[in-house]
């Protein structure tokens, strides 16, 4: 199944003008644990999807927030004439499509 | 004694919810605070010296704050008018003056803290090796400082504490850490720093920390042992997860949050449901820094822009769009160099094409470049050192966009649907961020100017 079928919110946003941060959030602890156990979300896979090198990505597993987080350098600073997303709010779409093994039936 | 506080709204100008704000005031807060800005608004406002909120919106919120909060309860406002530069502080102060005189308020004692940095000071600190880069920082040297339009320092809790020591009704600060507005007074009263900073971090975006985002007011209570965060307003609820999640928002690291005097460490923070809508926080740590540091935010003028907006519907152009736009750009470049070459070298100007429907939003990271849309929207931005030159380049761009030929059609084509007549919009100046560094000052106050003024009706 697709990652977005299990999450409550997938978002991106600037973390300052030179970094971009992605939050993958869950409201269901079972879905979160399932994705965590699958190992599909990891720095190497996310770096590939987000077009940066694995040593540029910071990756966090946040159990108390039921969330995964990744932070990467911005390709261009916020407000650069070639940059099309001032707030970095629309950069998450590729994450929605990440394939996750089906959640087992209870 | 617990320290109690209210966050009036996520930002001054975003709209205070009066019923829940009054409910909060009835709880007897020790102070009321709100930030009024963010670097997230982009480089423009810092450069232009203007704010992102309408005057009427800022006046609406300040009118409520100054009219409703009882004297003796200090109000703290930071990052005045979006960017926190001196003109931003000035304009906010004008609104405060207006409210005081319109409402015929008792004389108001205001501590004004300005955070704009002088070029001489920054050059001196750079020479002393007291300016250090943050992650992904651009190159920064004396020329950068000289070229910059405006650089502000982001103050921590100390200048606010100094201001509060003058027994004022209102602290109006230039660029300021949002959390510091909420941490300053509790730390002064002996609340542990980790809890004070963490509570500030949780409430500074207003009700964004709740399960569902609705209008309301955030209330906090701090003791030696824990913080309790309560949303006031209909259908608002905080849960351990919603509060824990909020520390992810707009931060690169969900656990470690750098401030001037140290780092808020949430690694061991615990969140529990205190009552149906409130969350109790404990275990938040604060690690003092070896060296006090103040983050700089600054911009330089990048040029002026003129913009052409239009679209393409011809499937023949769309299926070879990258080649077509490449050729159009080459034709524009040739015309600019032929007709304006005596005034513009190639590095003086630029053309940026944002192709909506293709990759305008994600650029090179767009994974779906192979899917052809039936229509592409184009925003063509021409940038040059003056508005006059940017517009001349736009005038030279119109014909290539309209009539550049493709092999599938013979004869004259019109391949670009122009949205406007005249075809271009003059967008004015634009700025770029030129600094992402910290200063290591000798003293927390040396970068900030504190003035106490009394405003009378």
Coordinates of C-alpha atoms in Angstrom, one line a residue:
Chain A
X1 CA 0.0 0.0 0.0
X2 CA 1.0 3.6 -0.3
X3 CA 2.5 5.5 2.6
X4 CA -0.3 8.1 2.5
X5 CA -2.9 5.5 3.2
X6 CA -1.4 5.0 6.6
X7 CA -0.5 8.6 7.7
X8 CA -2.5 11.4 9.2
X9 CA -0.2 14.1 7.6
X10 CA 2.7 14.2 5.3
X11 CA 4.2 17.7 5.0
X12 CA 7.2 19.7 4.0
X13 CA 8.3 23.2 5.2
X14 CA 11.4 25.4 5.4
X15 CA 13.5 25.0 8.5
X16 CA 15.1 28.3 8.0
X17 CA 15.8 29.7 4.5
X18 CA 18.5 27.1 3.7
X19 CA 17.0 23.8 4.9
X20 CA 13.9 21.9 4.0
X21 CA 12.2 19.5 6.4
X22 CA 9.7 16.7 5.9
X23 CA 7.3 15.3 8.5
X24 CA 5.6 12.0 8.1
X25 CA 3.0 11.8 10.9
X26 CA 0.5 9.1 12.1
X27 CA -2.5 9.2 14.3
X28 CA -2.6 5.4 14.6
X29 CA 0.2 3.8 16.7
X30 CA -0.2 0.5 15.0
X31 CA 0.2 2.0 11.6
X32 CA 3.3 3.9 12.8
X33 CA 4.9 0.8 14.4
X34 CA 4.1 -1.1 11.2
X35 CA 5.9 1.4 9.0
X36 CA 8.8 1.7 11.5
X37 CA 9.2 -2.1 11.5
X38 CA 9.1 -2.3 7.7
X39 CA 12.4 -0.3 7.6
X40 CA 11.2 1.2 4.3
X41 CA 11.7 4.7 5.7
X42 CA 15.4 5.1 6.1
X43 CA 18.0 7.9 5.3
X44 CA 19.4 6.2 2.2
X45 CA 16.0 5.6 0.6
X46 CA 14.7 9.1 1.4
X47 CA 17.9 10.7 0.2
X48 CA 17.5 9.0 -3.2
X49 CA 13.9 10.1 -3.4
X50 CA 14.7 13.7 -2.4
X51 CA 17.7 14.0 -4.7
X52 CA 20.4 14.6 -2.1
X53 CA 23.3 12.5 -0.9
X54 CA 22.8 10.3 2.2
X55 CA 25.4 12.3 4.2
X56 CA 23.3 15.5 3.7
X57 CA 20.1 14.0 5.2
X58 CA 19.2 14.1 8.8
X59 CA 16.7 11.4 9.7
X60 CA 14.7 11.1 12.9
X61 CA 12.3 8.5 14.3
X62 CA 10.1 10.2 16.9
X63 CA 8.2 7.7 18.9
X64 CA 6.4 10.2 21.2
X65 CA 5.0 12.1 18.2
X66 CA 4.3 9.0 16.1
X67 CA 6.4 10.6 13.4
X68 CA 9.4 10.3 11.1
X69 CA 11.3 13.4 10.1
X70 CA 13.9 14.1 7.5
X71 CA 15.8 17.4 6.9
X72 CA 17.9 18.2 3.8
X73 CA 19.6 21.3 2.4
X74 CA 17.4 23.4 0.2
X75 CA 18.4 23.1 -3.5
X76 CA 18.1 26.9 -3.6
X77 CA 17.6 29.4 -0.8
X78 CA 14.0 30.4 -0.1
X79 CA 13.2 33.5 -2.2
X80 CA 15.8 32.7 -4.9
X81 CA 14.4 33.7 -8.4
X82 CA 14.7 30.1 -9.6
X83 CA 13.0 28.7 -6.5
X84 CA 9.3 28.0 -7.0
X85 CA 8.3 27.2 -3.4
X86 CA 9.0 30.1 -1.0
X87 CA 7.7 28.2 2.1
X88 CA 8.8 24.8 0.9
X89 CA 5.3 23.6 1.6
X90 CA 4.7 21.6 -1.6
X91 CA 7.8 19.4 -1.8
X92 CA 6.4 16.3 -0.1
X93 CA 4.3 14.8 -2.9
X94 CA 6.9 12.0 -3.8
X95 CA 6.8 10.7 -0.3
X96 CA 3.1 10.0 -0.5
X97 CA 3.8 7.2 -3.1
X98 CA 6.3 5.3 -1.1
X99 CA 5.3 1.6 -1.1
X100 CA 4.8 0.0 2.3
X101 CA 4.0 -3.7 2.8
X102 CA 0.3 -4.1 3.6
X103 CA -0.7 -3.6 7.2
X104 CA -1.6 -7.1 8.5
X105 CA -5.4 -7.6 9.3
X106 CA -6.0 -7.6 13.1
Chain B
X1 CA 3.8 29.9 42.9
X2 CA 3.2 28.8 39.3
X3 CA 4.0 31.3 36.5
X4 CA 1.0 31.7 34.3
X5 CA 0.9 33.1 30.8
X6 CA -1.2 33.6 27.7
X7 CA -0.2 33.4 24.0
X8 CA -2.7 35.8 22.4
X9 CA -2.3 34.4 18.9
X10 CA 0.2 32.7 16.6
X11 CA 1.3 36.1 15.4
X12 CA 0.3 39.7 15.9
X13 CA -1.9 40.3 12.9
X14 CA -3.2 36.8 12.5
X15 CA -6.2 37.6 14.6
X16 CA -6.9 37.3 18.4
X17 CA -10.0 35.3 19.3
X18 CA -11.6 37.7 21.8
X19 CA -13.9 35.4 23.8
X20 CA -11.1 32.8 24.5
X21 CA -8.6 35.6 25.1
X22 CA -10.9 37.1 27.8
X23 CA -11.4 33.7 29.3
X24 CA -7.6 33.5 29.5
X25 CA -7.2 36.9 31.1
X26 CA -9.7 35.8 33.8
X27 CA -7.2 33.2 34.8
X28 CA -4.8 36.0 35.9
X29 CA -1.7 35.4 33.7
X30 CA 1.6 36.9 34.8
X31 CA 2.3 38.0 31.3
X32 CA 0.8 37.9 27.8
X33 CA 3.1 37.4 24.7
X34 CA 3.0 36.9 21.0
X35 CA 5.5 37.0 18.2
X36 CA 4.8 39.2 15.2
X37 CA 7.1 37.8 12.6
X38 CA 9.0 34.9 11.0
X39 CA 11.9 34.5 8.6
X40 CA 9.6 32.1 6.7
X41 CA 7.9 35.1 5.0
X42 CA 11.0 35.3 2.8
X43 CA 13.7 37.9 2.2
X44 CA 11.4 40.6 0.8
X45 CA 10.1 42.1 4.0
X46 CA 13.4 42.4 5.7
X47 CA 14.8 44.1 2.6
X48 CA 11.9 46.4 1.8
X49 CA 11.3 47.3 5.5
X50 CA 7.7 46.3 5.3
X51 CA 5.5 43.7 6.9
X52 CA 3.4 40.8 5.6
X53 CA 0.2 41.6 7.6
X54 CA -2.3 44.3 6.7
X55 CA -2.1 47.4 8.9
X56 CA -5.7 46.9 9.9
X57 CA -5.0 43.3 11.0
X58 CA -2.0 44.4 13.2
X59 CA -4.1 47.3 14.6
X60 CA -7.0 44.9 15.4
X61 CA -4.7 42.7 17.5
X62 CA -2.8 45.5 19.3
X63 CA -6.1 47.2 20.0
X64 CA -7.3 44.1 21.9
X65 CA -4.0 43.6 23.6
X66 CA -3.6 47.2 24.9
X67 CA -7.3 47.6 25.6
X68 CA -8.0 44.3 27.4
X69 CA -4.8 43.3 29.3
X70 CA -4.9 44.9 32.8
X71 CA -2.0 47.1 33.8
X72 CA 0.6 45.3 35.8
X73 CA 0.5 42.3 33.4
X74 CA 3.3 43.0 30.9
X75 CA 2.7 42.3 27.2
X76 CA 5.7 41.1 25.2
X77 CA 5.8 41.4 21.4
X78 CA 8.8 40.1 19.4
X79 CA 9.9 40.2 15.7
X80 CA 7.8 43.3 15.1
X81 CA 6.0 43.6 11.8
X82 CA 7.3 40.3 10.2
X83 CA 11.0 41.0 10.0
X84 CA 11.9 42.8 13.2
X85 CA 14.1 45.5 11.5
X86 CA 14.2 49.1 12.8
X87 CA 11.5 50.3 10.3
X88 CA 9.3 47.4 11.4
X89 CA 9.7 48.3 15.1
X90 CA 8.9 51.9 14.1
X91 CA 5.7 51.1 12.3
X92 CA 4.5 48.8 15.1
X93 CA 5.2 51.6 17.6
X94 CA 3.1 54.0 15.4
X95 CA 0.2 51.6 15.7
X96 CA 0.7 51.4 19.5
X97 CA 0.7 55.2 19.7
X98 CA -2.5 55.3 17.6
X99 CA -4.3 52.8 19.9
X100 CA -3.2 54.6 23.1
X101 CA -4.5 57.9 21.8
X102 CA -7.7 56.5 20.2
X103 CA -8.6 54.6 23.3
X104 CA -7.4 57.4 25.5
X105 CA -5.4 54.9 27.6
X106 CA -3.4 55.8 30.7
X107 CA 0.2 56.6 29.8
X108 CA 1.9 53.4 28.6
X109 CA 5.5 52.6 29.5
X110 CA 7.1 50.8 26.6
X111 CA 10.5 49.1 26.4
X112 CA 11.6 49.2 22.7
X113 CA 14.5 46.8 21.8
X114 CA 16.0 47.3 18.4
X115 CA 17.9 44.5 16.8
X116 CA 19.3 45.9 13.5
X117 CA 23.1 45.5 13.3
X118 CA 25.5 48.2 12.1
X119 CA 27.9 47.3 9.4
X120 CA 30.9 48.5 11.4
X121 CA 30.0 46.3 14.3
X122 CA 29.6 43.2 12.1
X123 CA 32.9 43.9 10.3
X124 CA 34.7 44.2 13.6
X125 CA 33.2 40.9 14.9
X126 CA 34.1 39.2 11.6
X127 CA 37.7 40.4 11.9
X128 CA 37.8 39.1 15.5
X129 CA 36.6 35.7 14.3
X130 CA 33.4 36.1 16.2
X131 CA 31.0 35.3 13.3
X132 CA 30.5 31.6 12.6
X133 CA 28.4 29.9 9.8
X134 CA 25.3 27.7 10.5
X135 CA 24.4 24.7 8.3
X136 CA 24.2 25.3 4.6
X137 CA 25.3 29.0 5.1
X138 CA 26.2 31.1 2.0
X139 CA 29.7 32.7 1.7
X140 CA 30.0 35.7 4.0
X141 CA 32.7 38.3 4.1
X142 CA 33.2 42.1 4.5
X143 CA 31.8 42.6 1.0
X144 CA 28.6 40.7 2.0
X145 CA 28.2 43.0 4.9
X146 CA 28.8 46.1 2.7
X147 CA 26.3 44.9 0.1
X148 CA 23.6 44.0 2.6
X149 CA 20.4 46.0 2.8
X150 CA 19.6 45.1 6.4
X151 CA 20.9 42.5 8.9
X152 CA 19.2 41.8 12.2
X153 CA 20.3 39.8 15.2
X154 CA 17.8 37.4 16.8
X155 CA 17.7 38.2 20.5
X156 CA 17.3 35.7 23.2
X157 CA 15.7 36.0 26.7
X158 CA 18.3 38.3 28.2
X159 CA 17.4 41.6 26.5
X160 CA 13.7 40.9 27.3
X161 CA 14.6 40.3 30.9
X162 CA 16.5 43.5 31.1
X163 CA 13.5 45.3 29.6
X164 CA 11.1 43.7 32.1
X165 CA 13.3 44.9 34.9
X166 CA 12.3 48.5 34.0
X167 CA 8.7 47.8 35.1
X168 CA 7.1 48.4 31.7
X169 CA 3.6 47.7 30.4
X170 CA 4.8 46.6 26.9
X171 CA 8.0 45.2 25.6
X172 CA 8.3 45.7 21.8
X173 CA 11.2 43.8 20.4
X174 CA 12.8 43.7 17.0
X175 CA 13.9 40.3 15.8
X176 CA 13.5 37.9 18.6
X177 CA 13.4 34.1 19.4
X178 CA 9.7 33.3 19.6
X179 CA 10.2 31.0 22.5
X180 CA 12.2 33.6 24.4
X181 CA 9.1 35.8 24.7
X182 CA 7.6 33.1 26.8
X183 CA 10.8 31.9 28.6
X184 CA 12.1 35.3 29.7
X185 CA 9.9 36.1 32.7
X186 CA 9.5 32.5 34.0
X187 CA 13.3 32.0 34.0
X188 CA 13.6 35.3 35.9
X189 CA 11.2 33.9 38.5
X190 CA 13.3 30.7 38.8
X191 CA 11.4 28.2 36.6
X192 CA 13.9 25.6 35.2
X193 CA 15.1 26.7 31.8
X194 CA 14.2 23.5 30.0
X195 CA 10.5 23.8 31.0
X196 CA 10.4 27.5 30.3
X197 CA 11.8 27.3 26.8
X198 CA 9.8 24.2 26.0
X199 CA 6.5 25.7 27.0
X200 CA 7.4 28.7 24.9
X201 CA 8.2 26.5 21.9
X202 CA 4.8 24.7 22.3
X203 CA 2.6 27.8 22.4
X204 CA 4.4 30.3 20.1
X205 CA 2.4 29.3 17.1
X206 CA -0.9 29.6 19.0
X207 CA -3.4 26.8 18.5
X208 CA -1.3 25.1 15.9
X209 CA -0.1 22.8 18.7
X210 CA -3.7 21.5 19.1
X211 CA -5.1 18.4 17.6
X212 CA -7.2 20.4 15.1
X213 CA -6.4 23.9 14.1
X214 CA -9.1 26.3 15.1
X215 CA -9.2 29.9 16.5
X216 CA -8.4 30.2 20.2
X217 CA -5.9 31.3 22.8
X218 CA -3.1 29.2 24.4
X219 CA -2.7 29.2 28.2
X220 CA 0.3 27.9 30.1
X221 CA 1.2 27.2 33.7
X222 CA 4.8 26.6 34.8
X223 CA 6.0 25.1 38.1
X224 CA 9.4 23.8 39.2
X225 CA 8.4 20.4 38.1
X226 CA 6.3 20.6 35.0
X227 CA 4.4 22.8 32.5
X228 CA 0.7 22.5 31.7
X229 CA -0.5 23.7 28.3
X230 CA -4.2 24.4 27.9
X231 CA -6.0 25.6 24.8
X232 CA -8.9 28.0 25.4
X233 CA -11.6 28.1 22.8
X234 CA -14.4 25.9 21.4
X235 CA -13.5 22.3 20.3
X236 CA -9.8 22.8 21.0
X237 CA -7.8 20.0 22.5
X238 CA -4.1 19.2 23.1
X239 CA -3.0 15.6 23.2
X240 CA 0.5 14.3 24.1
X241 CA 0.9 13.5 20.5
X242 CA -0.2 16.9 19.2
X243 CA 2.1 18.7 21.6
X244 CA 5.0 16.3 20.8
X245 CA 4.4 16.7 17.1
X246 CA 4.5 20.5 17.3
X247 CA 8.2 20.4 18.1
X248 CA 8.8 19.0 14.6
X249 CA 7.2 22.0 12.9
X250 CA 9.6 24.2 10.9
X251 CA 12.6 22.8 12.8
X252 CA 15.4 20.7 11.3
X253 CA 15.9 18.7 14.5
X254 CA 12.8 17.6 16.5
X255 CA 14.8 17.2 19.8
X256 CA 17.5 19.9 19.9
X257 CA 16.5 23.5 19.5
X258 CA 19.3 26.1 19.6
X259 CA 18.8 29.3 21.5
X260 CA 21.3 32.1 22.2
X261 CA 22.3 30.9 25.7
X262 CA 22.1 27.1 25.1
X263 CA 20.1 24.2 23.6
X264 CA 16.6 23.1 24.5
X265 CA 16.9 19.3 24.7
X266 CA 13.6 17.4 24.3
X267 CA 15.1 13.9 24.1
X268 CA 13.7 13.0 27.5
X269 CA 10.6 15.2 27.5
X270 CA 7.5 13.4 28.7
X271 CA 3.9 14.4 27.7
X272 CA 0.8 13.2 29.5
X273 CA -2.9 14.1 29.2
X274 CA -3.5 16.3 32.3
X275 CA -7.3 16.8 31.8
X276 CA -9.5 16.3 28.7
X277 CA -7.9 19.2 26.8
X278 CA -4.5 19.9 28.6
X279 CA -1.1 18.3 28.3
X280 CA 1.4 18.1 31.1
X281 CA 5.1 18.4 30.1
X282 CA 8.1 17.4 32.2
X283 CA 11.7 16.3 31.7
X284 CA 12.6 19.0 29.1
X285 CA 16.3 19.7 29.4
X286 CA 18.4 22.8 28.7
X287 CA 22.1 22.5 28.0
X288 CA 23.9 25.9 28.5
X289 CA 26.2 26.8 25.5
X290 CA 29.9 27.2 26.0
X291 CA 29.6 30.5 24.2
X292 CA 26.6 32.8 23.9
X293 CA 25.6 33.3 20.3
X294 CA 23.1 35.5 18.4
X295 CA 21.8 34.4 15.0
X296 CA 21.9 36.8 12.2
X297 CA 19.3 37.2 9.4
X298 CA 20.2 39.5 6.5
X299 CA 19.4 40.3 2.9
X300 CA 21.0 42.0 0.0
X301 CA 19.3 43.6 -3.0
X302 CA 19.4 41.0 -5.8
X303 CA 17.9 43.2 -8.6
X304 CA 14.5 44.1 -10.1
X305 CA 12.1 41.8 -11.9
X306 CA 9.6 42.1 -14.7
X307 CA 7.3 39.2 -15.3
X308 CA 5.3 37.7 -18.2
X309 CA 2.5 35.2 -17.5
X310 CA 0.9 33.0 -20.1
X311 CA 0.2 29.4 -21.2
X312 CA 0.7 26.8 -23.8
X313 CA -2.0 24.5 -25.2
X314 CA -0.4 23.3 -28.5
X315 CA 0.3 19.5 -28.0
X316 CA 3.2 19.8 -30.5
X317 CA 4.9 22.4 -28.3
X318 CA 4.1 20.6 -25.1
X319 CA 5.6 17.3 -26.3
X320 CA 8.9 19.1 -27.0
X321 CA 8.6 21.7 -24.3
X322 CA 12.2 21.5 -22.9
X323 CA 13.7 22.0 -26.4
X324 CA 11.2 24.7 -27.3
X325 CA 11.8 26.8 -24.1
X326 CA 15.5 26.3 -24.5
X327 CA 15.4 27.8 -28.0
X328 CA 13.1 30.6 -26.9
X329 CA 15.6 31.5 -24.1
X330 CA 18.5 31.4 -26.6
X331 CA 16.6 33.7 -28.9
X332 CA 15.9 36.1 -26.1
X333 CA 19.5 36.0 -25.0
X334 CA 20.7 36.8 -28.5
X335 CA 18.3 39.8 -28.8
X336 CA 19.4 41.1 -25.3
X337 CA 23.1 40.8 -26.1
X338 CA 22.6 42.5 -29.5
X339 CA 20.4 45.3 -28.3
X340 CA 21.3 45.8 -24.7
X341 CA 24.9 44.3 -24.7
X342 CA 26.4 47.8 -24.1
X343 CA 24.5 48.1 -20.8
X344 CA 24.3 44.5 -19.6
X345 CA 27.0 41.8 -19.4
X346 CA 25.6 38.2 -19.4
X347 CA 26.0 37.9 -15.7
X348 CA 24.0 41.1 -15.0
X349 CA 20.6 39.7 -16.0
X350 CA 18.7 36.4 -15.8
X351 CA 15.7 34.7 -17.2
X352 CA 13.8 32.2 -15.0
X353 CA 11.0 30.2 -16.5
X354 CA 8.5 28.5 -14.1
X355 CA 6.5 26.0 -16.1
X356 CA 3.4 25.2 -14.1
X357 CA 2.0 21.8 -15.1
X358 CA 5.5 20.5 -15.6
X359 CA 8.0 21.2 -12.8
X360 CA 7.5 24.7 -11.6
X361 CA 6.9 23.6 -8.0
X362 CA 9.6 20.9 -7.6
X363 CA 12.2 21.8 -10.3
X364 CA 14.8 19.0 -10.7
X365 CA 13.2 16.9 -7.9
X366 CA 10.0 16.4 -9.9
X367 CA 9.7 12.7 -10.4
X368 CA 6.8 12.9 -13.0
X369 CA 8.5 14.7 -15.8
X370 CA 7.5 12.0 -18.3
X371 CA 3.8 12.6 -17.8
X372 CA 2.7 15.2 -20.4
X373 CA 0.1 17.7 -19.3
X374 CA -2.5 19.1 -21.8
X375 CA -1.6 22.6 -20.8
X376 CA 1.4 24.3 -19.3
X377 CA 1.3 27.7 -17.5
X378 CA 4.4 29.8 -17.8
X379 CA 5.7 32.5 -15.5
X380 CA 8.7 34.1 -17.2
X381 CA 10.7 36.2 -14.8
X382 CA 13.3 38.7 -16.2
X383 CA 15.7 40.0 -13.6
X384 CA 18.2 42.9 -14.1
X385 CA 20.0 45.6 -12.1
X386 CA 17.3 48.2 -12.7
X387 CA 13.5 48.0 -13.3
X388 CA 14.0 49.8 -16.6
X389 CA 16.4 47.1 -17.9
X390 CA 14.2 44.2 -16.6
X391 CA 11.2 45.6 -18.5
X392 CA 13.3 46.1 -21.7
X393 CA 14.3 42.5 -21.5
X394 CA 10.6 41.6 -21.1
X395 CA 9.8 43.6 -24.2
X396 CA 12.5 41.7 -26.0
X397 CA 11.1 38.4 -24.7
X398 CA 7.5 38.8 -26.0
X399 CA 8.1 38.1 -29.6
X400 CA 10.3 34.9 -29.1
X401 CA 7.6 33.6 -26.7
X402 CA 4.8 34.3 -29.1
X403 CA 6.3 33.3 -32.4
X404 CA 9.2 30.9 -32.0
X405 CA 8.7 28.3 -34.8
X406 CA 8.5 24.5 -34.4
X407 CA 9.1 21.9 -37.2
X408 CA 5.5 20.5 -37.1
X409 CA 3.9 23.7 -38.3
X410 CA 4.9 25.7 -41.4
X411 CA 4.1 29.4 -41.6
X412 CA 3.8 31.9 -38.7
X413 CA 2.6 30.5 -35.4
X414 CA 1.5 32.1 -32.1
X415 CA 2.6 29.5 -29.6
X416 CA 2.0 31.4 -26.3
X417 CA -1.3 32.5 -24.8
X418 CA -0.5 35.9 -23.2
X419 CA -2.6 36.5 -20.0
X420 CA -2.1 40.3 -19.9
X421 CA -2.2 43.3 -22.2
X422 CA 0.4 44.9 -21.7
X423 CA 2.2 41.6 -21.6
X424 CA 4.4 42.2 -18.5
X425 CA 4.1 43.2 -14.9
X426 CA 6.8 45.2 -13.1
X427 CA 7.4 43.4 -9.9
X428 CA 9.9 45.9 -8.3
X429 CA 13.0 45.0 -6.3
X430 CA 13.7 41.6 -4.9
X431 CA 16.1 40.5 -2.2
X432 CA 18.1 37.4 -1.4
X433 CA 19.2 36.0 2.0
X434 CA 22.9 36.7 2.3
X435 CA 23.7 35.4 5.8
X436 CA 23.0 32.4 7.9
X437 CA 25.5 32.8 10.7
X438 CA 25.8 33.5 14.4
X439 CA 27.7 36.2 16.2
X440 CA 29.5 35.5 19.4
X441 CA 29.0 38.8 21.3
X442 CA 31.1 39.7 24.4
X443 CA 27.8 40.5 26.2
X444 CA 24.2 39.4 25.5
X445 CA 23.1 43.1 25.4
X446 CA 25.8 44.6 23.2
X447 CA 23.9 43.8 19.9
X448 CA 20.6 45.3 21.1
X449 CA 19.5 48.9 21.9
X450 CA 17.0 49.3 24.7
X451 CA 14.9 52.5 25.0
X452 CA 12.1 53.2 27.5
X453 CA 9.4 55.5 26.2
X454 CA 6.1 56.6 27.7
X455 CA 3.2 57.0 25.3
X456 CA 0.4 59.2 26.3
X457 CA -3.1 59.8 24.8

